[in-house]
Amino acid sequence: MRIPFFTRNETLENAEEATVVQSVPRIAIIGAGAGGSSAAFWISKAKERYGLSVEIDVYERETYIGGRSTIVYPYSNTSLPPLEVGASIFVSANKNIWRASDEFNLTRREFDQGGQTGVWDGEELLFSFGDGWWHTVKAILRFGMLAPRRTEQIVGTVIKQFLTLYTLEAPKWDDIADLAASLGFSDLIQSTTANYFVKGGVSKRFAFEVVEAATRVNYGQNLDEIHGLGGAASMGATGAKGILGGNFQVFEQFLKHSGANVHLKTEVASISEISSPSRQWVVKSASGTVNYQAVILAAPFHSSGINLPPSLASSIPEQPYVRLHVTLLTTTSPTPDPAYFGLSAGAVLPNMTLTTHEGVRNGRKEPEFNSLSYHGLVRDGEWAVKIFSKERLSDQWLSKMFLGQVGWVHRKEWDAYPKLTPTSTFPPLKLDRGFYYVNAFEPFISTMETETIASRNIVDLLLNEEFDSGICGPRLSATDLPKNHTTASSDKEFVFGWDC
Ligand SMILES: Cc1cc2nc3c(=O)[nH]c(=O)nc-3n(C[C@H](O)[C@H](O)[C@H](O)COP(=O)(O)OP(=O)(O)OC[C@H]3O[C@@H](n4cnc5c(N)ncnc54)[C@H](O)[C@@H]3O)c2cc1C
């Protein structure tokens, strides 16, 4: 199939014939999720500000924009509120998404439905607390004052450092380990959350009951498996928001504003290099073969199915991802089955049930799910529920859990996020000249926001390297400030890349 907007002889049958010199340089972006859509947006900022002349083509194998951020309507009924199947929340410290929602007139909504949060160990509901759960008096009685306070200090320090990424002085990095070092995160990233938090004065009980509940719902990983940054990010979700109608709209708007040519249902099969008459990257997709001056890969390489020259493919280390089952359903039962949790009929159950691995460590049964949460009414008398689990939950299991009152069910399996194993090394973000890899950032941290930061950095490196340009003007070195900035970065509203 010929890509409709390509004219002249630019769509070629095979790489050997790819000798056409294109009048306007082209950049290919593979993936239309948070990383790819924001990459297109950042490039368009350089076009708008400095007259950079490039065409951007975005390839996406799915039929929709958003990647791991996507929605579904209960019963496929668009008059009911949609539910997030993947990424659900962001916070005010996520300044790119926050700013995008303002600029694109998208409405932020509270994510938290209020009510009780409980922690289940597989055999026993250890506790449940009300709104602001680990700050409540009941929580203080169980854990003391010190552990929540120490946790807040750790998380606060991480967020403060993270926010420097939005200032004019934000570091530019070509190695993620260097970024970790410049943010003071090396120890955090090389330790398990368990070790880092306990060493930081958080009691073991709080760590393994509360922090672990957060790492299991946010990253499907236990406290002694996940690195400290994953743990801190999991605990930094206070004040969580989502976009009314679905977070994917941010990514749709990035692409719309970028002016990129977006090709849905167009899987990229291979990327190779030719050196004559000039060095070009040859992208082969379901729609044909096109030459590019630069390529941005914005999808996890090992699940992309893309064929790369062996020397490039072998430079990207294997990256295990957490296989996660998301089950969305509606039910007319206002709570799960109390008997499942060893409670008497009529007992009030938490709105959100999180889990800990502590039971297993003490010889108990493993929880059958990572989290189970009610997400408000879809219509009178019918609630939406979201369950994360390691294994598929059968119809019988769901029926028992919701007292035979299940309406609609939707299941999705994801390679959700990398296993955030403690590490001191990361995949290369520059694979070769003019060829960059956004998802190298994911083993450091995997969120919608951080993918937009990873792409900002990559676009800046790429534009400097190939086009003597940048999102905020050319930068000669990592310590060099961008030229032509218009706003003082001491301004609280300043967001690097948006305001320059
Ligand atoms: C269940 C779940 C819950 C999550 N919760 C949150 C949350 O609450 N908050 C948060 O911030 N993050 C959350 N995340 C993580 C977040 O979704 C990811 O970090 C982020 O969306 C990744 O964006 P990305 O653009 O890098 O990758 P993706 O969103 O995976 O986008 C990559 C795109 O590339 C496409 N692609 C792959 N191969 C090819 C190919 N060969 N050719 C063409 N296209 C290709 C894919 O179809 C995909 O659309 C969650 C993830 C999951 C799965």
XYZ file of C-alpha atoms and ligand atoms in Angstrom:
553
model
C 0.000 0.000 0.000
C 1.282 3.446 -0.919
C 1.366 6.040 1.836
C -1.027 8.663 0.478
C 0.860 11.855 1.292
C 4.163 10.761 -0.257
C 4.549 12.186 -3.716
C 7.269 11.720 -6.324
C 9.363 8.624 -6.109
C 9.733 8.486 -2.374
C 7.895 5.255 -1.675
C 10.184 2.524 -2.804
C 9.884 -1.190 -3.041
C 13.241 -2.049 -1.524
C 16.124 -0.412 0.237
C 18.624 -0.905 -2.611
C 16.574 1.369 -4.850
C 16.277 4.045 -2.199
C 18.357 6.672 -3.901
C 15.948 9.579 -4.104
C 17.249 12.814 -2.657
C 14.334 14.355 -0.839
C 13.801 18.087 -0.980
C 12.742 18.371 2.673
C 14.500 16.195 5.232
C 12.208 13.721 6.944
C 12.173 12.307 10.456
C 10.401 9.010 11.165
C 8.866 8.357 14.567
C 7.805 4.803 15.365
C 5.024 4.641 17.943
C 2.158 7.044 18.679
C 2.080 6.680 22.463
C 3.232 9.251 25.009
C 6.828 9.038 23.770
C 6.241 9.212 20.010
C 3.447 11.788 20.023
C 5.386 14.130 22.300
C 8.533 13.669 20.172
C 6.557 14.971 17.175
C 5.298 17.864 19.283
C 8.797 18.843 20.449
C 10.097 18.790 16.880
C 7.216 21.004 15.820
C 8.260 23.512 18.506
C 11.624 23.885 16.774
C 9.844 24.257 13.416
C 7.570 26.939 14.826
C 10.315 28.831 16.652
C 13.302 28.550 14.357
C 11.840 27.732 10.968
C 13.341 24.241 11.036
C 12.267 22.618 7.804
C 11.508 18.917 8.316
C 8.608 16.595 7.610
C 7.591 14.220 10.378
C 6.059 10.812 9.711
C 4.633 8.870 12.648
C 4.114 5.123 12.212
C 1.690 3.332 14.519
C 0.708 -0.298 14.164
C -2.520 0.008 16.144
C -5.703 1.684 14.954
C -5.530 4.359 17.652
C -3.237 6.993 19.168
C -2.077 6.599 22.768
C -0.311 3.218 23.019
C -0.515 2.086 26.630
C -2.880 4.976 27.302
C -6.266 3.966 25.916
C -9.906 3.691 26.955
C -12.862 1.400 26.553
C -16.591 2.076 26.947
C -18.638 -0.337 29.084
C -20.869 -2.385 26.754
C -19.257 -0.368 23.885
C -21.845 2.249 24.815
C -20.353 5.706 24.220
C -23.013 7.346 26.356
C -21.458 5.676 29.424
C -18.248 7.035 31.003
C -15.140 5.495 29.421
C -12.618 3.568 31.531
C -8.833 3.694 31.231
C -7.421 0.317 30.210
C -3.812 1.409 30.655
C -2.230 4.537 32.142
C -4.755 6.268 34.392
C -3.134 8.919 36.538
C -0.744 11.833 36.562
C 0.034 14.458 39.194
C 0.740 18.190 39.229
C 4.503 17.543 39.281
C 4.001 16.023 35.788
C 4.343 19.420 34.189
C 4.262 18.421 30.531
C 0.970 16.575 30.756
C -0.445 19.166 33.118
C 0.552 21.977 30.794
C -0.692 20.094 27.738
C -4.099 19.636 29.328
C -4.268 23.419 29.917
C -3.038 24.358 26.439
C -5.324 21.882 24.696
C -8.388 22.735 26.835
C -8.715 19.226 28.219
C -10.500 18.807 31.537
C -8.650 17.243 34.452
C -10.717 15.171 36.822
C -10.041 13.748 40.267
C -8.970 10.151 40.003
C -9.566 9.209 43.605
C -13.160 8.147 44.291
C -12.680 8.610 48.041
C -13.734 5.911 50.485
C -11.674 3.261 52.209
C -8.398 1.744 51.053
C -7.506 -1.672 52.430
C -4.514 -3.977 52.224
C -5.004 -7.719 51.675
C -2.200 -10.242 52.158
C -3.884 -13.181 50.409
C -5.527 -14.531 53.567
C -6.308 -11.518 55.714
C -7.421 -7.938 55.237
C -4.653 -6.380 57.310
C -6.274 -2.983 57.688
C -8.366 -0.388 55.923
C -8.155 3.372 56.249
C -10.277 6.258 55.048
C -9.532 9.184 52.723
C -5.856 10.181 52.618
C -5.343 6.686 53.920
C -1.785 6.576 55.176
C -2.141 10.015 56.790
C -5.130 9.086 58.933
C -5.142 8.785 62.716
C -5.885 5.062 62.373
C -2.788 4.692 60.220
C -0.705 6.589 62.734
C -1.891 4.205 65.444
C -0.750 1.233 63.358
C 2.515 2.609 61.994
C 3.475 5.526 64.254
C 4.264 9.065 63.065
C 7.813 8.511 61.966
C 7.401 6.073 59.059
C 4.837 8.162 57.120
C 6.919 11.276 57.764
C 10.180 9.665 56.615
C 8.400 8.335 53.537
C 7.124 11.811 52.745
C 10.633 13.195 53.136
C 12.090 10.647 50.720
C 9.336 11.195 48.173
C 9.513 14.997 48.635
C 13.260 15.025 47.936
C 12.801 12.931 44.808
C 10.011 15.183 43.496
C 12.052 18.316 44.195
C 14.940 16.946 42.153
C 12.599 15.702 39.442
C 11.168 19.210 39.067
C 14.592 20.531 38.051
C 13.966 18.731 34.747
C 11.525 21.501 33.830
C 13.871 24.410 34.468
C 16.004 26.194 31.932
C 19.011 24.627 33.600
C 17.588 21.121 33.065
C 20.400 18.730 32.297
C 20.693 17.278 28.813
C 21.878 13.675 28.926
C 23.198 11.122 26.499
C 23.469 8.443 29.170
C 20.648 7.825 31.665
C 23.153 6.804 34.365
C 24.621 10.340 34.089
C 21.159 11.825 34.525
C 20.618 9.631 37.602
C 23.918 10.874 39.012
C 23.169 14.537 38.291
C 19.789 14.242 40.033
C 21.404 12.494 43.005
C 19.425 9.316 42.192
C 22.299 6.833 41.733
C 21.822 5.192 45.110
C 18.032 5.251 44.703
C 18.225 3.480 41.372
C 20.810 0.920 42.503
C 18.922 -0.089 45.673
C 15.683 -1.952 46.120
C 12.862 0.192 47.483
C 12.917 -2.026 50.586
C 16.573 -1.276 51.311
C 16.404 2.395 50.381
C 13.312 3.185 52.431
C 14.282 1.106 55.459
C 17.792 2.623 55.413
C 16.067 6.008 55.197
C 14.302 5.366 58.521
C 10.965 3.940 57.321
C 9.820 1.075 59.544
C 9.705 -2.364 57.929
C 6.040 -2.694 58.733
C 5.101 0.528 56.936
C 7.427 -0.298 54.060
C 6.076 -3.812 53.485
C 2.427 -3.026 54.130
C 1.971 0.460 52.670
C 4.840 1.187 50.270
C 4.644 -2.338 48.875
C 0.896 -1.967 48.324
C 1.750 1.087 46.204
C 4.537 -0.595 44.192
C 2.292 -3.581 43.513
C -0.612 -1.479 42.207
C 1.574 0.926 40.236
C 4.258 -1.410 38.890
C 3.150 -4.971 39.693
C 6.383 -5.468 41.629
C 7.314 -6.217 45.218
C 9.368 -3.997 47.474
C 12.435 -6.226 47.404
C 12.389 -6.353 43.565
C 11.745 -2.777 42.469
C 14.338 0.009 42.611
C 13.960 2.989 44.896
C 12.869 5.401 42.176
C 10.019 3.054 41.243
C 9.046 2.997 44.925
C 9.217 6.776 45.305
C 7.167 7.305 42.126
C 4.561 4.840 43.416
C 4.235 6.813 46.646
C 4.110 10.159 44.824
C 0.584 9.727 43.488
C -1.163 11.992 46.002
C -3.649 14.288 44.232
C -3.823 12.000 41.204
C -5.724 13.297 38.193
C -6.879 11.908 34.876
C -8.230 13.556 31.732
C -12.004 13.511 31.447
C -12.804 11.251 28.510
C -9.364 9.623 28.522
C -5.682 10.493 28.835
C -5.046 9.482 25.216
C -6.460 12.870 24.190
C -3.230 14.540 25.326
C -1.323 12.394 22.825
C -3.859 12.987 20.062
C -3.446 16.707 20.629
C 0.364 16.486 20.607
C 0.143 14.930 17.170
C -2.525 17.282 15.912
C -0.463 20.321 16.957
C 2.736 18.843 15.542
C 1.491 18.763 11.956
C 3.032 15.286 11.596
C 1.749 12.802 9.031
C 0.274 10.031 11.157
C -0.037 6.520 9.743
C -2.223 4.286 11.832
C -2.374 0.541 11.191
C 1.112 0.812 9.720
C 3.577 -1.549 11.345
C 7.273 -0.903 10.793
C 9.036 -4.144 9.855
C 12.668 -3.059 9.553
C 15.060 -0.143 9.778
C 18.407 -0.241 7.989
C 21.037 2.195 6.823
C 22.314 3.239 3.423
C 25.324 5.462 3.000
C 25.064 6.499 -0.657
C 24.415 9.073 -2.029
C 24.072 10.318 1.554
C 23.610 8.547 4.850
C 19.914 7.746 5.314
C 17.795 5.433 7.422
C 15.504 3.186 5.416
C 12.182 2.451 7.118
C 10.203 -0.453 5.727
C 6.591 -0.639 6.773
C 3.366 -2.211 5.670
C 2.957 0.855 3.427
C 6.290 0.780 1.623
C 9.872 1.909 2.042
C 10.945 5.464 2.781
C 14.311 7.110 3.484
C 14.845 9.347 6.494
C 17.549 11.598 7.780
C 16.645 10.589 11.311
C 14.581 7.999 13.167
C 13.090 8.062 16.646
C 12.044 4.676 17.972
C 9.309 5.320 20.551
C 8.223 1.763 21.333
C 9.845 -0.938 23.480
C 12.265 -2.484 20.963
C 11.945 -6.155 21.944
C 8.176 -6.234 21.481
C 8.176 -4.008 18.376
C 9.013 -6.837 15.963
C 11.347 -4.445 14.128
C 14.314 -5.935 12.349
C 17.483 -3.898 12.952
C 21.013 -4.513 11.689
C 22.557 -7.025 14.168
C 25.103 -4.531 15.519
C 22.290 -2.141 16.504
C 19.921 -4.812 17.782
C 22.618 -6.281 20.012
C 23.344 -2.862 21.547
C 19.882 -2.866 23.181
C 19.908 -5.141 26.232
C 16.989 -7.539 26.737
C 14.391 -5.836 28.898
C 11.847 -7.986 30.740
C 8.428 -6.334 31.116
C 5.755 -7.061 33.728
C 2.966 -9.101 32.139
C -0.211 -7.654 33.589
C -3.833 -8.725 33.256
C -6.279 -5.833 33.436
C -9.896 -6.847 34.011
C -12.551 -4.148 33.729
C -16.116 -4.963 34.610
C -19.389 -3.548 35.763
C -21.368 -4.918 38.674
C -24.565 -4.168 40.503
C -22.933 -5.381 43.720
C -21.776 -2.311 45.720
C -18.909 -4.315 47.282
C -16.962 -7.483 46.560
C -17.966 -10.645 48.401
C -17.196 -10.150 52.128
C -16.830 -13.936 52.536
C -13.856 -13.939 50.132
C -12.071 -11.659 52.603
C -13.129 -13.727 55.612
C -15.707 -11.159 56.703
C -19.332 -11.601 57.599
C -22.141 -10.774 55.161
C -22.941 -7.076 55.195
C -19.400 -6.063 56.257
C -18.231 -2.808 54.668
C -15.353 -3.456 52.312
C -12.787 -0.967 51.061
C -13.405 0.798 47.756
C -9.877 0.024 46.821
C -8.166 -3.166 47.916
C -4.403 -3.184 47.488
C -2.122 -6.107 48.306
C 1.161 -6.956 49.978
C 3.557 -9.853 49.440
C 4.118 -10.058 53.205
C 1.672 -12.957 53.528
C 3.741 -15.040 51.114
C 6.941 -14.168 52.979
C 5.246 -15.557 56.090
C 4.077 -18.775 54.450
C 0.592 -17.622 53.505
C -1.281 -17.842 50.213
C -0.382 -15.406 47.457
C -3.033 -12.740 46.706
C -4.905 -13.662 43.518
C -4.879 -10.035 42.368
C -2.566 -6.997 42.732
C -5.383 -4.498 43.197
C -9.158 -4.393 43.004
C -10.862 -1.031 42.893
C -14.306 0.444 42.421
C -14.247 3.379 39.985
C -17.620 5.006 40.528
C -20.975 4.468 38.879
C -21.344 3.874 35.164
C -25.100 4.379 35.614
C -27.609 4.133 38.447
C -26.934 1.048 40.542
C -24.038 -0.211 38.393
C -20.386 0.308 39.302
C -17.187 0.072 37.289
C -14.417 -2.096 38.753
C -10.784 -2.465 37.703
C -8.645 -5.435 38.731
C -4.919 -5.894 38.081
C -3.583 -9.437 38.360
C -0.654 -11.602 37.301
C -2.953 -14.299 35.945
C -6.193 -14.246 33.974
C -9.256 -14.111 36.245
C -11.916 -16.545 35.082
C -15.587 -15.700 34.627
C -16.380 -18.019 37.570
C -13.904 -16.168 39.794
C -15.444 -12.804 38.850
C -18.958 -14.095 39.365
C -18.084 -15.397 42.841
C -16.246 -12.205 43.811
C -19.184 -9.997 42.775
C -21.946 -12.231 44.110
C -23.191 -13.294 40.688
C -23.858 -9.687 39.702
C -21.387 -9.061 36.896
C -22.643 -7.136 33.855
C -19.988 -6.332 31.272
C -16.370 -7.643 31.294
C -13.335 -6.474 29.308
C -9.911 -8.136 29.569
C -6.576 -6.813 28.357
C -3.089 -8.284 28.772
C -0.221 -5.797 28.672
C 3.530 -5.838 28.754
C 2.815 -3.014 31.121
C 6.133 -1.589 32.290
C 9.700 -2.830 32.612
C 10.755 -4.822 35.629
C 12.338 -1.921 37.486
C 15.276 -3.940 38.779
C 18.002 -2.034 40.654
C 20.706 -1.161 38.160
C 23.556 1.191 37.375
C 23.367 0.861 33.592
C 20.674 1.654 31.050
C 20.024 0.969 27.366
C 21.626 3.442 24.947
C 19.336 6.293 23.960
C 21.384 7.033 20.856
C 21.620 3.841 18.807
C 23.606 5.433 15.993
C 23.976 8.746 14.262
C 20.468 10.141 13.705
C 18.812 7.126 15.369
C 17.397 7.511 18.884
C 15.498 5.283 21.313
C 12.934 6.921 23.650
C 12.038 3.787 25.614
C 15.600 3.428 26.877
C 14.190 5.631 29.635
C 11.598 3.130 30.826
C 13.861 0.971 33.046
C 14.732 4.234 34.869
C 11.065 5.076 35.285
C 8.004 4.313 33.173
C 5.143 6.814 33.150
C 3.353 8.868 30.531
C 5.078 12.011 31.772
C 8.590 10.629 31.906
C 8.222 9.379 28.332
C 7.505 12.995 27.303
C 10.659 14.088 29.144
C 12.711 11.316 27.538
C 11.466 12.387 24.102
C 12.202 16.057 24.804
C 15.804 15.190 25.612
C 16.151 12.972 22.557
C 14.613 15.512 20.199
C 16.999 18.138 21.535
C 20.015 15.848 21.003
C 18.822 14.869 17.545
C 18.024 18.384 16.356
C 21.394 19.631 17.580
C 23.194 16.772 15.894
C 21.421 16.727 12.557
C 19.885 20.151 12.056
C 21.882 22.657 14.166
C 18.659 23.381 15.961
C 16.883 22.521 19.202
C 13.524 22.817 20.897
C 14.717 26.025 22.526
C 17.526 26.816 20.080
C 20.856 25.074 19.578
C 22.896 23.995 22.582
C 26.578 23.389 22.232
C 27.039 21.252 25.319
C 25.081 19.798 28.176
C 25.995 22.744 30.389
C 25.293 25.345 27.703
C 21.918 27.044 28.179
C 19.580 27.190 25.211
C 19.660 30.416 23.234
C 16.686 32.702 22.710
C 14.806 31.782 25.859
C 12.010 34.185 26.542
C 10.966 33.631 30.138
C 12.983 33.578 33.327
C 13.119 30.004 34.554
C 12.668 31.268 38.104
C 9.042 31.899 37.091
C 7.034 29.181 38.877
C 4.944 28.565 35.790
C 8.001 28.090 33.576
C 8.160 24.701 31.847
C 11.257 23.975 29.799
C 10.369 23.198 26.202
C 7.047 25.035 26.415
C 8.355 28.409 27.502
C 12.088 28.146 26.654
C -2.181 -1.082 32.974
C -1.200 0.053 32.975
C -1.340 1.065 33.895
C -0.461 2.144 33.870
N -0.678 3.177 34.741
C -0.013 4.322 34.556
C -0.445 5.490 35.232
O -1.427 5.483 35.979
N 0.243 6.640 35.002
C 1.306 6.697 34.122
O 1.857 7.785 33.919
N 1.727 5.587 33.474
C 1.086 4.416 33.653
N 1.439 3.318 32.937
C 2.679 3.353 32.136
C 2.472 4.149 30.860
O 1.375 3.643 30.162
C 3.717 4.051 29.964
O 4.879 4.401 30.675
C 3.629 4.992 28.777
O 2.310 5.099 28.283
C 4.549 4.497 27.689
O 4.439 5.329 26.547
P 5.310 5.023 25.249
O 4.855 5.980 24.215
O 6.749 5.024 25.587
O 4.976 3.532 24.845
P 3.595 2.958 24.298
O 2.453 3.665 24.911
O 3.685 1.490 24.450
O 3.619 3.341 22.757
C 4.381 2.631 21.813
C 3.557 2.537 20.549
O 4.370 1.952 19.530
C 3.550 1.127 18.730
N 4.421 0.167 18.032
C 5.144 -0.838 18.577
N 5.830 -1.491 17.617
C 5.534 -0.882 16.457
C 5.930 -1.113 15.110
N 6.758 -2.115 14.780
N 5.436 -0.297 14.147
C 4.574 0.711 14.448
N 4.156 0.961 15.720
C 4.645 0.179 16.708
C 2.606 0.494 19.739
O 1.434 0.020 19.109
C 2.339 1.643 20.696
O 1.181 2.370 20.344
C 0.595 2.208 32.934
C 0.735 1.171 31.995
C -0.160 0.118 32.005
C -0.039 -0.945 30.952
